[in-house]
Amino acid sequence: MAKQNATVELFYDGAWNVAPVYIRDPITITRGRGSESGEAEPATCSLVLDNRDGTYSPLNPSSPLFGVAGRNTPIRVSLTEATDAFGRTVVGSWGTSDTGQAWSQFGAGGTVDADDFEVETGVGKHHLEVDNAYRVTYLDDVSMRDVGVVVTTDPIVANVLGNALEPANILLRGQSTTEYYMARVSVSASEVVTAQLFHSTGGSLGSAQTVTGLTYDGSPLKVRAEIYGPHLRMKVWLASGAEPAGWHASATDTTLTAAGWVGIRSGVASGNTNTKPTEFAYDNLAVYDIRFSGEVSSWRPRRSLDFDSATGKGDAWAEITASGVLRRVGQGSSPLRSALTRSILRGNPANFSIPAIPIAYWPLEDEKDATRPGSAVPGGIPLNTRGVIEYGTEVPIPGSAPLAKLADSTSRIFGTVLDGAYPSTWDVNDGTAFSWAMAIGDETANAPLLEAQISDSAGFTWGVTMALDGTTDIDIAVSRWPTEDPGAATVLASSIWSDVALADYLMFHLIFDQDGSDLEWFLFGSSSDTGGVAVSMTSTITGGDLGKVRTLQFDASSTLDNLRLGHMVVHDTNTISVSAMFDNTAGYAGEAADERVDRLCTEEGVAFTLFGTAGDGGLMGPQRIASLDELLRDPERVDQGILFDPRTSLGLAYRTLVDLYNQTAALTLDHTAGHIAPLLEPDLDDQGVRNDVEVKRVDGSSARVTLDEGALSTQAPPDGVGRYDESLTVNAQFDTQLEGIAGWRLGLGTVEGTRYPKVTVDLDAPDVTAALIADASAVEIGDLITIANLPADDTPDDVHLIVRGYTETIGSHRRTITYNTTPAGPYEVGVWDEEGVSGRYDSAYSTLAAEFEAGVDTSMSVAVESLRKLWVTGSGTPQFPLDILVSGARLRVTAISGATSPQTFTITQAPINGVEKVIPSGTQVRAWLPGRWAMGG
C-alpha cells in the first residue's frame, strides 16, 4: 500500500501554515448528500494533529496560535499527487523569436501567444513538458503551488531601465480559459529587488514590494509562487541562501480557481529586445490535490496520562473537527432584512453604475409593537411619530417587509438627518436625493392623501402634495418656501398621474442638482403597474442654492384606510439609479436559481463557484424574509439542483439541474476488475419511493402529480406499492412551474430497479490503476459514475449512478472513497431530434402478442393498445437498430413492420445483456433507456 502524503494547513497570521497531522489516525472527509437525504449537509473533516509542543491548544499563551486562531480558523487538507525536485536547468535554448514572451496586460508590451498556454491532451495527468517557450503544463483537475525559478544576470540587459535584470515572471492559471495570474520579480539598475502580483483581467494585485533583507550580489535568485484556493503569494531569495519564512507579496483574489496548471517563463520589459537570461531552472515543483476546504468548528486538545512535555514522555494531540461554510450559514436562524432594504443599504452595486450608499435610511419595516421607526443606517436616529401609526401592515411590494400605515388625518412621521451624515468631502456639485415608497390601496375617491416636507440646509422647505382625483388619477404638486415663512410658498410644478392602479405600489424620488448658479430639481414616480418611471416633473430655480437634506415629514391629509409608507432614503448624490431601485422592489423575482445563490453569496462575502451555465437555473419568486440558510435553499428547491461546499476553496458551490443532464461518466468502474471494494450491496426497497407529489408555491397555487399505473404506482399491492406521498413548498416565480417540479420529483421517486446507495473504491487496492485513482479523486458532487460487469444475479446491465455525496478516509497507507449514489435514469433526458437513445419516445402501451423466447427467437409480435401510436417502421434508417427491454432482457431490434397492431419486430438472436428466457404473452415491451422528460415549467 502506498504512503498517503497528506498535508494539513491552517490559515492564520495572514498565511497558510502547515500543521503536523497524525496520519496514524485516519482523516475522514464527508461532502454532499447522503444517498437518500434531500439536501446537502455541510462538508466535514475530522483529523488529529500532533500537539506535543502545545502549539495546537489555541488558549495556550505560549502557542503561536494564541489570539490568532480558534473557532472557524480556515483549514485545508491536501494530498501530494506528484513532486518534481529535479532542479532542472535549461541553458541557451530561448530561440530568436520574441512572440508571446511579453504580457501587454502588465504594461510590458507585445502580446500573449495563446499557443504557449494550450492544455495538451493525450498525455499523462502529471506530464511535464519543457520546450523553448518554457511552458510547464499539467492536465486535469489538480492544484499547483510551490514553483521555484532561478534566474541569472548574465547577460545584463541594456534597456530603458539601465543595466537591470530582465523581469522573471511565474505565470499561474486556473481552470478558466480567460484568466491567469503572474508573480514577477525584478532587479533594478541600482540592484533593488521587487516582487509583485498580477491578475490578467484586473491588473496589479498590489504595488511592487521591495524585498527587504536581501543584499543582491548578482548571483542567481530563487522565486517561489503559490496559488492555492483564493490565495496568491510569492517570495524571493538568493539561491545560495536559505528560503525566508515570510512572503514578500501576497493577495487574495476571489476569482482564483485553485485547480489548473502553471506556466513558468521570463518576461520582457518595455524596450527590451530578444535577449534572455542564459539560465532558467525549475526547482521543487509540487502538485497538490486539495481534498477539503473548510473552517475549524471544534478544537479538542487531549493528552495521555503519562504525558510530560519536559521529558518527551507520553503523547499529546488535538482532535480537530472542521466544516464547510454551509455549517456556519446554517447556524444563524434570524431572518435577513428584506431584499429591498438590503439592496438599498448596499447601494445596489450589482445594478448601479456607481454604488450609492444611503446616508440616512428608515425602511419603516418595524414589527407590530414598535413605537418609533428605527434607522437602518448605523448611528442614525429613529423617526418620530404622532397620531395613529400602525406598524407591520401588509404591503404589495414583493421585495419589502410589511410597512407602516398612516391611519387618520392626524398621522405624522417626521425625523432629522444628522449633521455628520453627509461626508466632509461633499459639495453642491455632488447633488442629493430623497426617495420613498408607498401603497395607496382602496382609499376614498377624491381624497387628499399626504403632504411630504423636506427642509434643507440652504434655508428652504420643499413640499410634495398628493391627492386622488377620482379613483385612478393622482394630483401631484411640488412647492418650495423659506423654512421660516411657510406663507411664501411657491408652486413650482403640478401634474396629474393618470390611470394609476391603486392596488399596486409607487416609488418616488426627489432629486436635486446644482447647475452652476442655478438649482435643478426632479420628481420621478414609478409604479408596479407600469414597471418603470411613469411620471416626471422638473424645473430650474434661477440663482437657487443646493442644500443638504436636514428634516423630513410626512402628514396624512385626511382620514385614511390603507395608505402605507416606507423606505425613506437620503443619498448624498444625484447619480442614484431610479430604475434599479424600483427594479429591486420586486425582490429579484425572475432571477435564475443559480444567480440568486451567486448574488446572496456576493452580498454575504462568501466565495461562489458555479457548476453549469449561468442563468440555467429555474426562475425564482421574490426573495423571502428568511434566514440566509433558507434563502440559499430556496433556489435548490425550485431548480432541483445541488447546493454544496466546494472541495478546493472555502465558499459555496451550486450545480444546476441542467448541468446534471446527460453527462459523460466521470468515473467508469468495472466490478470484475476489482475496482469496487467489497461489499457492494444492492437494495430493492421502498426508500425514496414517492408516487404522489404535491408542490406548492409560496403565496401561490399548487400542483399535484401521481403515478397511477405500474409497479411503483399508488395502486394497492400487487398492482402497485400503495401511496407514498410528498409535499414540497417552493419559491418559484410562476404557478406554471409547479407541475414540472412535481413531475420531476415524481420521476425521482418512481425509478424502477435495484439501487446501489453506496459504492466504495479502495484507492490502494492492487487492481486500481493510477488513472482510476485520478478519476476517482476528481469526482464532484452531481457527477455520473457507471459500473460494468456486476454479478448476474444483481443485474445483467451496466448501472448508471449520480453521486450525491461521499465519505473519504485517508489513513497512513490506505485511502478509500465511498460515494453516496442514486439512480441516474431521471437525469438521462430526451433531446429533440437527436439520433440515439436520448432522442427516442417510449411506449407504455405495448405488450407481447405471443410468447417469445429470448436467445432463440428472431421475430417478435407486439400489440399496441387501441388509439395509441404505433412503433416506427422500417429498417436501416437512423431509428435502427433500436434496443428494447422485455422482462429484463435487452434485445436489439433491426426492423419493424406492420401498419396496424400487432406489429412484427425483427430481433437479433443473442440478447445484448445475455438474458435468455421464455417470456409469456402480455409482458410489457419498453424502449431501452428512452429519453425522459426534463423538468418543465
CSV table of N, CA, C and O in Angstrom, one decimal, residues 11 100 155 179 204 281 360 493 495 504 528 676 791 853 895:
chain,number,residue,atom,x,y,z
A,11,PHE,N,-5.0,28.6,8.3
A,11,PHE,CA,-4.7,29.9,7.9
A,11,PHE,C,-4.8,30.9,9.1
A,11,PHE,O,-5.9,31.1,9.6
A,100,GLY,N,5.0,36.1,-28.0
A,100,GLY,CA,4.4,35.5,-26.9
A,100,GLY,C,5.3,35.6,-25.6
A,100,GLY,O,4.9,35.1,-24.6
A,155,PRO,N,23.3,37.5,-19.7
A,155,PRO,CA,23.9,38.8,-19.8
A,155,PRO,C,23.1,39.9,-19.2
A,155,PRO,O,21.9,39.7,-19.0
A,179,GLU,N,-8.5,33.6,-17.7
A,179,GLU,CA,-7.8,34.3,-16.6
A,179,GLU,C,-6.5,33.6,-16.3
A,179,GLU,O,-6.4,32.4,-16.4
A,204,SER,N,-2.7,44.8,-11.5
A,204,SER,CA,-1.9,44.5,-10.4
A,204,SER,C,-2.7,44.1,-9.2
A,204,SER,O,-3.8,44.8,-8.9
A,281,ALA,N,15.9,27.8,-14.4
A,281,ALA,CA,15.7,26.5,-13.8
A,281,ALA,C,14.4,26.3,-13.1
A,281,ALA,O,13.8,27.3,-12.6
A,360,ALA,N,-28.8,58.2,5.1
A,360,ALA,CA,-29.9,58.1,6.1
A,360,ALA,C,-31.0,57.2,5.5
A,360,ALA,O,-31.3,57.3,4.3
A,493,ALA,N,-44.4,73.2,-9.7
A,493,ALA,CA,-44.9,72.4,-10.8
A,493,ALA,C,-46.1,71.5,-10.3
A,493,ALA,O,-46.1,71.2,-9.1
A,495,SER,N,-48.9,68.1,-11.7
A,495,SER,CA,-49.1,67.2,-12.7
A,495,SER,C,-50.2,66.2,-12.3
A,495,SER,O,-50.4,66.0,-11.1
A,504,ASP,N,-51.7,48.6,-6.6
A,504,ASP,CA,-50.2,48.4,-6.7
A,504,ASP,C,-49.5,49.3,-5.8
A,504,ASP,O,-50.0,49.9,-4.9
A,528,SER,N,-45.7,49.8,-9.9
A,528,SER,CA,-45.6,48.4,-10.3
A,528,SER,C,-46.5,48.1,-11.4
A,528,SER,O,-46.3,47.0,-12.1
A,676,ILE,N,-14.1,-2.1,-7.3
A,676,ILE,CA,-15.0,-1.8,-6.2
A,676,ILE,C,-14.7,-2.6,-5.0
A,676,ILE,O,-14.5,-3.8,-5.0
A,791,PRO,N,-22.5,-8.6,-10.7
A,791,PRO,CA,-22.9,-10.0,-10.6
A,791,PRO,C,-24.3,-10.2,-11.4
A,791,PRO,O,-25.2,-9.4,-11.2
A,853,GLU,N,-39.1,-16.4,-26.9
A,853,GLU,CA,-38.0,-17.0,-26.2
A,853,GLU,C,-36.7,-16.2,-26.6
A,853,GLU,O,-36.2,-16.3,-27.7
A,895,ALA,N,-35.5,-4.1,-37.3
A,895,ALA,CA,-36.5,-3.7,-38.3
A,895,ALA,C,-37.9,-3.9,-37.6
A,895,ALA,O,-38.1,-4.8,-36.7
